[in-house]
Amino acid sequence: MSSTPVRLLRLLSLLSTRPAWTNRELAGRMGVDDRTVRRDVARLRDLGYGIESDPGPWGGYRLGQGAAVPPLSLDDDEALAVAVSLREAAQRGVLGSDQAALSALGKLQRMLPRRVADRLSAFAESVVHTAQGPGDPVSFEVLLKLADACRHGHRLRLEYRDSAGRLTERAVDPHRLVRTRHRWYLVALDVERGQWRTFRADRAVDVRPTGQPVRIESPPDAARLVADMLTSDYPFYATAVLPVPIEEAQCLVPPGSGTHESVGPDGTRVTLGGSSLDELATRLIALAVPLSAVEPSELRAVLRGRLQSQLDALHDQDRF
């Protein structure tokens, strides 16, 4: 018979592969008797694993939620996937702060087998990250409170600093968290104003759950609301039709960078905002797809000028 630690890891691995196992099935797979399975389940529960059981001859065991975060049993590919994801989260600040991701990554790296650590090192050495745009830090605790309120449908008291630096307190009914290229936004109903609003998570000074359940009827498209907000405060705008379905257009122009409107199965009208017509021309050219119905006319003139300059440069090269 294998040692107790080995059996426990084997039992944990089996429980994680299926929704439920009978005692007899586990005993057969592990090569032990039913009593040993029951004892090992009790040991795992003592370690913090939430293993649930159903009584009776057809009952069995399944993994549930424990009272603590116990050790995990991961195979090589799973461990590598988690490590790479933690690296990306720390690099890009997806979780608001990189400290939690770096701490978890450090713990995981110290436990990785050499074969997995070597694969992770090879990956890290082969990847080059481009510079990220400026982002504002947001507390991971704030993100968790906002996400929890969205999930459970509970009203929040939000102490919020607006763009002018004024500190206000709002009662909001949260709907969704939206992640753009640089920031997190909360889409919520402003109770006092009766309007759907977007709130930058990094401007949330304090988040206090009230525990008051709310029922949201006819919620908006959260990603579209954030995209509309992001493209509504620029001195210049551009619209163009791309000859691709809306799903592909959203890959070319992320929802946080513009708005999208389907004009058929193979066409999408996008709207972009920018600080200058030259900036908008650069972004449209970088899409590397044919453009039609480009507005305004001043932008078309800038695009023609940019493209003509490129053609002239190529013509001059051909002469030499």
PDB file of C-alpha atoms in Angstrom, residues 25-151:
ATOM      1  CA  GLU A  25     -15.174   3.633  -7.292  1.00  0.00           C
ATOM      2  CA  LEU A  26     -12.484   5.511  -5.381  1.00  0.00           C
ATOM      3  CA  ALA A  27     -11.404   2.393  -3.515  1.00  0.00           C
ATOM      4  CA  GLY A  28     -11.121   0.473  -6.782  1.00  0.00           C
ATOM      5  CA  ARG A  29      -9.072   3.180  -8.517  1.00  0.00           C
ATOM      6  CA  MET A  30      -6.731   3.582  -5.548  1.00  0.00           C
ATOM      7  CA  GLY A  31      -6.383  -0.107  -4.718  1.00  0.00           C
ATOM      8  CA  VAL A  32      -7.559   0.244  -1.111  1.00  0.00           C
ATOM      9  CA  ASP A  33     -10.632  -0.731   0.889  1.00  0.00           C
ATOM     10  CA  ASP A  34     -13.694   1.443   1.552  1.00  0.00           C
ATOM     11  CA  ARG A  35     -12.609   2.196   5.123  1.00  0.00           C
ATOM     12  CA  THR A  36      -9.271   3.625   3.932  1.00  0.00           C
ATOM     13  CA  VAL A  37     -11.091   5.937   1.532  1.00  0.00           C
ATOM     14  CA  ARG A  38     -13.284   7.238   4.362  1.00  0.00           C
ATOM     15  CA  ARG A  39     -10.244   7.852   6.576  1.00  0.00           C
ATOM     16  CA  ASP A  40      -8.380   9.651   3.783  1.00  0.00           C
ATOM     17  CA  VAL A  41     -11.409  11.840   3.064  1.00  0.00           C
ATOM     18  CA  ALA A  42     -11.472  12.809   6.752  1.00  0.00           C
ATOM     19  CA  ARG A  43      -7.759  13.701   6.584  1.00  0.00           C
ATOM     20  CA  LEU A  44      -8.314  15.919   3.550  1.00  0.00           C
ATOM     21  CA  ARG A  45     -11.155  17.688   5.331  1.00  0.00           C
ATOM     22  CA  ASP A  46      -8.846  18.341   8.287  1.00  0.00           C
ATOM     23  CA  LEU A  47      -6.411  19.970   5.828  1.00  0.00           C
ATOM     24  CA  GLY A  48      -9.096  22.407   4.674  1.00  0.00           C
ATOM     25  CA  TYR A  49     -10.525  20.691   1.600  1.00  0.00           C
ATOM     26  CA  GLY A  50     -14.302  21.029   1.378  1.00  0.00           C
ATOM     27  CA  ILE A  51     -15.200  17.461   0.434  1.00  0.00           C
ATOM     28  CA  GLU A  52     -18.949  16.908   0.443  1.00  0.00           C
ATOM     29  CA  SER A  53     -20.628  13.519   0.726  1.00  0.00           C
ATOM     30  CA  ASP A  54     -24.044  11.977   0.104  1.00  0.00           C
ATOM     31  CA  PRO A  55     -25.290   9.135   2.351  1.00  0.00           C
ATOM     32  CA  GLY A  56     -26.631   5.811   1.197  1.00  0.00           C
ATOM     33  CA  PRO A  57     -25.376   2.991  -1.025  1.00  0.00           C
ATOM     34  CA  TRP A  58     -25.429   5.243  -4.106  1.00  0.00           C
ATOM     35  CA  GLY A  59     -23.916   8.217  -2.339  1.00  0.00           C
ATOM     36  CA  GLY A  60     -20.405   9.434  -2.894  1.00  0.00           C
ATOM     37  CA  TYR A  61     -17.900  12.242  -2.570  1.00  0.00           C
ATOM     38  CA  ARG A  62     -17.337  15.474  -4.449  1.00  0.00           C
ATOM     39  CA  LEU A  63     -15.113  18.511  -4.062  1.00  0.00           C
ATOM     40  CA  GLY A  64     -16.843  21.545  -2.564  1.00  0.00           C
ATOM     41  CA  GLN A  65     -15.723  24.831  -1.053  1.00  0.00           C
ATOM     42  CA  GLY A  66     -13.463  24.599   1.973  1.00  0.00           C
ATOM     43  CA  ALA A  67     -12.931  26.976   4.881  1.00  0.00           C
ATOM     44  CA  ALA A  68      -9.392  27.838   3.754  1.00  0.00           C
ATOM     45  CA  VAL A  69      -7.275  27.818   0.608  1.00  0.00           C
ATOM     46  CA  PRO A  70      -5.664  24.383   0.630  1.00  0.00           C
ATOM     47  CA  PRO A  71      -2.783  23.141  -1.550  1.00  0.00           C
ATOM     48  CA  LEU A  72      -3.650  22.393  -5.163  1.00  0.00           C
ATOM     49  CA  SER A  73      -2.689  19.374  -7.219  1.00  0.00           C
ATOM     50  CA  LEU A  74      -1.715  20.521 -10.739  1.00  0.00           C
ATOM     51  CA  ASP A  75      -0.221  18.606 -13.627  1.00  0.00           C
ATOM     52  CA  ASP A  76       2.654  20.076 -15.649  1.00  0.00           C
ATOM     53  CA  ASP A  77       0.515  21.873 -18.226  1.00  0.00           C
ATOM     54  CA  GLU A  78      -1.848  23.272 -15.581  1.00  0.00           C
ATOM     55  CA  ALA A  79       1.056  24.563 -13.470  1.00  0.00           C
ATOM     56  CA  LEU A  80       2.635  26.190 -16.520  1.00  0.00           C
ATOM     57  CA  ALA A  81      -0.674  27.791 -17.533  1.00  0.00           C
ATOM     58  CA  VAL A  82      -1.174  29.255 -14.050  1.00  0.00           C
ATOM     59  CA  ALA A  83       2.402  30.577 -13.920  1.00  0.00           C
ATOM     60  CA  VAL A  84       2.138  32.229 -17.353  1.00  0.00           C
ATOM     61  CA  SER A  85      -1.219  33.781 -16.428  1.00  0.00           C
ATOM     62  CA  LEU A  86       0.244  35.199 -13.206  1.00  0.00           C
ATOM     63  CA  ARG A  87       3.160  36.686 -15.159  1.00  0.00           C
ATOM     64  CA  GLU A  88       0.754  38.373 -17.561  1.00  0.00           C
ATOM     65  CA  ALA A  89      -1.424  39.658 -14.713  1.00  0.00           C
ATOM     66  CA  ALA A  90       1.620  41.158 -12.972  1.00  0.00           C
ATOM     67  CA  GLN A  91       3.027  42.629 -16.198  1.00  0.00           C
ATOM     68  CA  ARG A  92      -0.201  44.297 -17.295  1.00  0.00           C
ATOM     69  CA  GLY A  93      -1.722  45.172 -13.924  1.00  0.00           C
ATOM     70  CA  VAL A  94      -4.952  43.396 -14.799  1.00  0.00           C
ATOM     71  CA  LEU A  95      -5.696  42.809 -11.117  1.00  0.00           C
ATOM     72  CA  GLY A  96      -5.194  46.458 -10.244  1.00  0.00           C
ATOM     73  CA  SER A  97      -1.962  45.841  -8.335  1.00  0.00           C
ATOM     74  CA  ASP A  98       0.849  43.524  -9.370  1.00  0.00           C
ATOM     75  CA  GLN A  99       1.774  42.601  -5.785  1.00  0.00           C
ATOM     76  CA  ALA A 100      -0.766  39.791  -5.328  1.00  0.00           C
ATOM     77  CA  ALA A 101       0.123  38.251  -8.698  1.00  0.00           C
ATOM     78  CA  LEU A 102       3.879  38.507  -8.026  1.00  0.00           C
ATOM     79  CA  SER A 103       3.501  36.978  -4.562  1.00  0.00           C
ATOM     80  CA  ALA A 104       1.488  34.043  -5.909  1.00  0.00           C
ATOM     81  CA  LEU A 105       3.929  33.595  -8.790  1.00  0.00           C
ATOM     82  CA  GLY A 106       6.874  33.517  -6.394  1.00  0.00           C
ATOM     83  CA  LYS A 107       5.251  30.803  -4.272  1.00  0.00           C
ATOM     84  CA  LEU A 108       4.404  28.745  -7.333  1.00  0.00           C
ATOM     85  CA  GLN A 109       7.873  29.043  -8.885  1.00  0.00           C
ATOM     86  CA  ARG A 110       9.523  27.715  -5.726  1.00  0.00           C
ATOM     87  CA  MET A 111       7.372  24.577  -5.961  1.00  0.00           C
ATOM     88  CA  LEU A 112       7.667  23.899  -9.701  1.00  0.00           C
ATOM     89  CA  PRO A 113       9.494  20.751 -10.809  1.00  0.00           C
ATOM     90  CA  ARG A 114      12.669  21.488 -12.778  1.00  0.00           C
ATOM     91  CA  ARG A 115      11.089  20.336 -16.054  1.00  0.00           C
ATOM     92  CA  VAL A 116       8.217  22.827 -15.650  1.00  0.00           C
ATOM     93  CA  ALA A 117      10.475  25.635 -14.391  1.00  0.00           C
ATOM     94  CA  ASP A 118      12.682  25.210 -17.469  1.00  0.00           C
ATOM     95  CA  ARG A 119       9.664  25.527 -19.767  1.00  0.00           C
ATOM     96  CA  LEU A 120       8.548  28.654 -17.927  1.00  0.00           C
ATOM     97  CA  SER A 121      12.034  30.175 -18.208  1.00  0.00           C
ATOM     98  CA  ALA A 122      12.109  29.424 -21.931  1.00  0.00           C
ATOM     99  CA  PHE A 123       8.758  31.139 -22.349  1.00  0.00           C
ATOM    100  CA  ALA A 124       9.840  34.224 -20.355  1.00  0.00           C
ATOM    101  CA  GLU A 125      13.061  34.549 -22.379  1.00  0.00           C
ATOM    102  CA  SER A 126      11.188  34.336 -25.682  1.00  0.00           C
ATOM    103  CA  VAL A 127       8.523  36.961 -24.958  1.00  0.00           C
ATOM    104  CA  VAL A 128       9.017  40.705 -25.339  1.00  0.00           C
ATOM    105  CA  HIS A 129       6.377  43.024 -23.886  1.00  0.00           C
ATOM    106  CA  THR A 130       5.720  46.331 -25.586  1.00  0.00           C
ATOM    107  CA  ALA A 131       5.446  49.422 -23.429  1.00  0.00           C
ATOM    108  CA  GLN A 132       2.085  49.726 -21.750  1.00  0.00           C
ATOM    109  CA  GLY A 133       0.134  52.950 -21.762  1.00  0.00           C
ATOM    110  CA  PRO A 134      -0.289  54.911 -18.554  1.00  0.00           C
ATOM    111  CA  GLY A 135      -2.718  53.333 -16.141  1.00  0.00           C
ATOM    112  CA  ASP A 136      -3.887  54.284 -12.700  1.00  0.00           C
ATOM    113  CA  PRO A 137      -3.479  51.800  -9.854  1.00  0.00           C
ATOM    114  CA  VAL A 138      -6.594  50.379  -8.244  1.00  0.00           C
ATOM    115  CA  SER A 139      -6.793  48.414  -5.036  1.00  0.00           C
ATOM    116  CA  PHE A 140      -7.364  44.698  -5.540  1.00  0.00           C
ATOM    117  CA  GLU A 141      -9.645  44.832  -2.479  1.00  0.00           C
ATOM    118  CA  VAL A 142     -11.787  47.447  -4.235  1.00  0.00           C
ATOM    119  CA  LEU A 143     -12.030  45.248  -7.343  1.00  0.00           C
ATOM    120  CA  LEU A 144     -13.119  42.264  -5.252  1.00  0.00           C
ATOM    121  CA  LYS A 145     -15.814  44.287  -3.471  1.00  0.00           C
ATOM    122  CA  LEU A 146     -17.131  45.654  -6.768  1.00  0.00           C
ATOM    123  CA  ALA A 147     -17.139  42.234  -8.423  1.00  0.00           C
ATOM    124  CA  ASP A 148     -18.847  40.659  -5.419  1.00  0.00           C
ATOM    125  CA  ALA A 149     -21.575  43.317  -5.432  1.00  0.00           C
ATOM    126  CA  CYS A 150     -22.126  42.800  -9.180  1.00  0.00           C
ATOM    127  CA  ARG A 151     -22.405  39.055  -8.726  1.00  0.00           C
TER     128      ARG A 151
END
